[in-house]
mmCIF file of C-alpha atoms in Angstrom:
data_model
loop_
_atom_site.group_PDB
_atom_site.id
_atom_site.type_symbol
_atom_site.label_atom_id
_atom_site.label_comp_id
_atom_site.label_asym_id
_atom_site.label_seq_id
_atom_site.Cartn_x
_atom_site.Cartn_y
_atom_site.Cartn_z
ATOM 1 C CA UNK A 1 -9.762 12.284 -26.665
ATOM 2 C CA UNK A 2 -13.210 12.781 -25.032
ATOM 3 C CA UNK A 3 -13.574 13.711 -21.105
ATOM 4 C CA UNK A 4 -15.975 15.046 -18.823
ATOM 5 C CA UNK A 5 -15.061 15.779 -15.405
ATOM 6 C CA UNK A 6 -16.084 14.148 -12.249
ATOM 7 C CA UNK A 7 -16.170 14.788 -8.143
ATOM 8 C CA UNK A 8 -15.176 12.134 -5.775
ATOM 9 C CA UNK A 9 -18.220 10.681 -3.948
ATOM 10 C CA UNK A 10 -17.796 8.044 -1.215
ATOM 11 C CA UNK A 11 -15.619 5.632 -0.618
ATOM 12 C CA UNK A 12 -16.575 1.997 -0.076
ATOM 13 C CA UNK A 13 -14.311 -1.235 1.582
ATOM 14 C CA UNK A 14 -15.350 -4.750 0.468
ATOM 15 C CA UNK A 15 -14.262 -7.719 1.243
ATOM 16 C CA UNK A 16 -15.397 -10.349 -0.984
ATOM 17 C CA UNK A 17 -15.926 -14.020 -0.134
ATOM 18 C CA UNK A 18 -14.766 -17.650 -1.292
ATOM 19 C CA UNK A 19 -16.450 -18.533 -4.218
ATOM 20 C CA UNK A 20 -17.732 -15.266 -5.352
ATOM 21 C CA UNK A 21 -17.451 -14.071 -8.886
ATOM 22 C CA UNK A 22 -15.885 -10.614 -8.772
ATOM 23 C CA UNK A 23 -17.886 -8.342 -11.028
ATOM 24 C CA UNK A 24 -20.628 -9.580 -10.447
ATOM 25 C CA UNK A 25 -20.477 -8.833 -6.493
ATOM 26 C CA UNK A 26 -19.088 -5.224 -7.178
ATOM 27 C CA UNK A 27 -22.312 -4.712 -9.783
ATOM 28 C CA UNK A 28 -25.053 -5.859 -7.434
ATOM 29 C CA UNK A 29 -23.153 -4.066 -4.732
ATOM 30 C CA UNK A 30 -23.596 -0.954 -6.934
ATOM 31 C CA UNK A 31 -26.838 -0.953 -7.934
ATOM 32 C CA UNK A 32 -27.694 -1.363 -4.097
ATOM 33 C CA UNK A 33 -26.136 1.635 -2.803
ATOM 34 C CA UNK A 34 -26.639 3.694 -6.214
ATOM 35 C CA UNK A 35 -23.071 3.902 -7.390
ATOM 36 C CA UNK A 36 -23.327 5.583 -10.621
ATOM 37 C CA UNK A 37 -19.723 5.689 -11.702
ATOM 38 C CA UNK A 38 -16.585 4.672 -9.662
ATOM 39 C CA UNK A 39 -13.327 3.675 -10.006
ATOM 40 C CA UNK A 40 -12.038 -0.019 -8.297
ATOM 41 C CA UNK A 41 -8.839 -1.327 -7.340
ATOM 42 C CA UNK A 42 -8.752 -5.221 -5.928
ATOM 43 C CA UNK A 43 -6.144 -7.585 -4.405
ATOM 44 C CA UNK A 44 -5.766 -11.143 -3.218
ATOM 45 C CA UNK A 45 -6.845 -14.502 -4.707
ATOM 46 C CA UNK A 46 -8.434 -15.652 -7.771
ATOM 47 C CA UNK A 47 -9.278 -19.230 -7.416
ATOM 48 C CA UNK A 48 -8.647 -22.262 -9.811
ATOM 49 C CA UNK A 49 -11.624 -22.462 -13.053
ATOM 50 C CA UNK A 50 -11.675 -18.510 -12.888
ATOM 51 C CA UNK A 51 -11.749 -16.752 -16.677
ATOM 52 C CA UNK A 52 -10.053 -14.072 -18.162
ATOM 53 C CA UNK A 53 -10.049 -12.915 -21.902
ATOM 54 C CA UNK A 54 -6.666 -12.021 -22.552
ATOM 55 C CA UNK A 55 -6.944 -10.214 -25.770
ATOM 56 C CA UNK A 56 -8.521 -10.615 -29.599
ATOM 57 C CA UNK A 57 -7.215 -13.181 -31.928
ATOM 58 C CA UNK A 58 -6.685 -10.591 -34.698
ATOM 59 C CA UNK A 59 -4.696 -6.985 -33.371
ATOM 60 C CA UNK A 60 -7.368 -5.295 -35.757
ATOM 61 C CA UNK A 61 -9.489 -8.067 -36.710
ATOM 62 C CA UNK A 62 -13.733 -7.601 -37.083
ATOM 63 C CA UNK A 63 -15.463 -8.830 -36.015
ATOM 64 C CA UNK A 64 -13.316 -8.883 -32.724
ATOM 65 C CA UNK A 65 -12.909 -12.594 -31.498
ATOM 66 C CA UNK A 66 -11.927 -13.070 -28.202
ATOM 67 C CA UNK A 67 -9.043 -15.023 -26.462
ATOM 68 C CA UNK A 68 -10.254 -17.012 -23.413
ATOM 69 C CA UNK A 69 -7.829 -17.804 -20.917
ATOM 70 C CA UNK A 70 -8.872 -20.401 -17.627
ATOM 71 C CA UNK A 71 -6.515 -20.420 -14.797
ATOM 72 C CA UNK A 72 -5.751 -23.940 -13.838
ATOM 73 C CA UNK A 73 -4.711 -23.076 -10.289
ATOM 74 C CA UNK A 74 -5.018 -20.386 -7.369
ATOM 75 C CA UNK A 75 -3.281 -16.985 -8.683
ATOM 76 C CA UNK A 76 -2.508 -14.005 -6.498
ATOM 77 C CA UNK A 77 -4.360 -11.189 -7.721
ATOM 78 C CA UNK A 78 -3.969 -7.498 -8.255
ATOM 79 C CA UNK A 79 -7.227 -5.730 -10.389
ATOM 80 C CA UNK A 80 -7.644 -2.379 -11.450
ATOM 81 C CA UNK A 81 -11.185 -0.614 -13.066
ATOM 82 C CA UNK A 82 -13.728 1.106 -12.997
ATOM 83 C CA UNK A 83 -17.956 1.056 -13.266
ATOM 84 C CA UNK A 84 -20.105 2.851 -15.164
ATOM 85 C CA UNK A 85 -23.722 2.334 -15.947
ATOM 86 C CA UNK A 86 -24.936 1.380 -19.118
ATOM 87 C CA UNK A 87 -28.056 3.359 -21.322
ATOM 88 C CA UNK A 88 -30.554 1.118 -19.503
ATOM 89 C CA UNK A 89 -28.894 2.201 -16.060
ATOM 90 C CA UNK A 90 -27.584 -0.961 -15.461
ATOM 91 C CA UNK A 91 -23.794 -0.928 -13.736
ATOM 92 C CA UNK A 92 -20.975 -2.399 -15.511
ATOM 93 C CA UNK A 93 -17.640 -3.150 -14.270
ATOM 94 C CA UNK A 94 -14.989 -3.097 -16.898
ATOM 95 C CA UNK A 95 -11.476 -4.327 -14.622
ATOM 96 C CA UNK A 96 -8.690 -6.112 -16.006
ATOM 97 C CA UNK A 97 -6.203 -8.281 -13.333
ATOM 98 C CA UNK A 98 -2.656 -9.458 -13.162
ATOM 99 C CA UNK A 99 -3.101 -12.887 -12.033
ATOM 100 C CA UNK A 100 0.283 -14.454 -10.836
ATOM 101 C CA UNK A 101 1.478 -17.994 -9.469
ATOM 102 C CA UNK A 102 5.252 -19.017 -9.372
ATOM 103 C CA UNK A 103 6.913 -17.349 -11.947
ATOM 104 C CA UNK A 104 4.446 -16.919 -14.285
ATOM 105 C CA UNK A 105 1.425 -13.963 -14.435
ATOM 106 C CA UNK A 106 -1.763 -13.640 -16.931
ATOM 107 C CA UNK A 107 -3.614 -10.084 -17.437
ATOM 108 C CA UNK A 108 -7.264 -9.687 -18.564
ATOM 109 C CA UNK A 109 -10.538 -8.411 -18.538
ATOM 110 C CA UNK A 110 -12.121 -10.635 -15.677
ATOM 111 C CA UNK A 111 -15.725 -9.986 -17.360
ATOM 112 C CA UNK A 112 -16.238 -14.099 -18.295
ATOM 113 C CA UNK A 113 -15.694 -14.395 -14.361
ATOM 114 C CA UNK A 114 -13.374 -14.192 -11.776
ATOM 115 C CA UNK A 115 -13.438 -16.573 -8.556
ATOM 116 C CA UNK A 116 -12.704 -15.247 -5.345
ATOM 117 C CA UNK A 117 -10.295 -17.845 -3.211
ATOM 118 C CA UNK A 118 -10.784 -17.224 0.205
ATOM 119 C CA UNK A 119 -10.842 -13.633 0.332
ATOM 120 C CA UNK A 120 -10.630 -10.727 -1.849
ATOM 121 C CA UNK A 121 -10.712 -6.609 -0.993
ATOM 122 C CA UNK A 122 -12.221 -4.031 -3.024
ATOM 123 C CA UNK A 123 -11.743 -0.500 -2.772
ATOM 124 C CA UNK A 124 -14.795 1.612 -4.555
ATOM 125 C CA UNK A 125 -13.440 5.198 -4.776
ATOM 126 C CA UNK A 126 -17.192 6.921 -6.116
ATOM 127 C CA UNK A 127 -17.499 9.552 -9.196
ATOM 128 C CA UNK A 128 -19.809 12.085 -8.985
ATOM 129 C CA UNK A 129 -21.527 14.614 -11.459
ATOM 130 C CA UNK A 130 -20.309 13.064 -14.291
ATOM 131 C CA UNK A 131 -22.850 12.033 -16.807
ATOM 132 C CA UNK A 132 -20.529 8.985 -18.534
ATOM 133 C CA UNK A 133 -21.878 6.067 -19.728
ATOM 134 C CA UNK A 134 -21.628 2.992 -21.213
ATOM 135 C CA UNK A 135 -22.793 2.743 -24.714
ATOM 136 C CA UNK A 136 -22.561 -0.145 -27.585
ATOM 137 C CA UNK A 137 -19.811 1.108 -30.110
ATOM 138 C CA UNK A 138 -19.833 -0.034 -33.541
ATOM 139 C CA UNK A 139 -18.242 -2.252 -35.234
ATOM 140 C CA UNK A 140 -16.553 -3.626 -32.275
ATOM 141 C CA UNK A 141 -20.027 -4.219 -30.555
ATOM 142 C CA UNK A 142 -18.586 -3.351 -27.438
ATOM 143 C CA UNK A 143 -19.963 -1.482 -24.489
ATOM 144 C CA UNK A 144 -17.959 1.448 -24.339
ATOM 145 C CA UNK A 145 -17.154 4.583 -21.971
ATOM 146 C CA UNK A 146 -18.970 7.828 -23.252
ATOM 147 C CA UNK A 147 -17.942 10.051 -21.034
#
């Protein structure tokens, strides 16, 4: 396990709009106001054409090979993550969502991007004095937290 400790900072209410694609909203949103790390909860509706990767092919396959997933209609959504920048400074969300319709629900990481339908809330709780980061990991080549 690796930790570092954090204070809470401000906390910020979005409401995102029809059409938007989540993370990036919450990123440019971020770098705006100078959000360094936070964590993010989000519900309402992820519209049809959206993208999720629901998990790699292989449990422990490399190189990693991700599954992509495209709703095919309207889901309710409820999203949980958080943002941290990366070594160049650059904010990244990471947030994976339960996407439901009818009986059925999807999760995963909305990173190949999310739709808003309509309307969807964000709650940015801010981290402060922590010094975590995003940083490439190999060999799964992914951007991960350092904190």
């Amino acid at each position: 396990m690796r930790f570092s400790e954090a204070r809470p900072g401000r906390v910020f209410v979005l409401r995102l709009e029809d059409g938007e694609i989540v993370h990036e909203m919450i990123e440019r949103f971020a770098l705006e106001q100078g959000i360094e790390a936070a964590s993010l909860l989000a519900v309402g509706g992820a519209d049809a054409g959206s993208h999720l990767v629901v998990g790699p092919r292989d449990d422990r396959g490399l190189p990693l090979q991700p599954m992509p997933w495209e709703l095919q209609h309207v889901h309710e959504i409820a999203g949980v993550g958080t943002l941290f920048r990366d070594e160049a400074g650059t904010p990244l969300v990471h947030m994976h969502m339960a996407c439901g319709r009818g009986g059925g629900t999807v999760t995963g990481c909305i990173r190949s991007g999310v739709k808003v339908w309509h309307v969807l809330e964000v709650i940015i709780h801010e981290l402060v004095g922590t010094s975590a980061r995003r940083v490439v990991e190999h060999p799964l080549n992914l951007q991960l937290l350092q904190p």
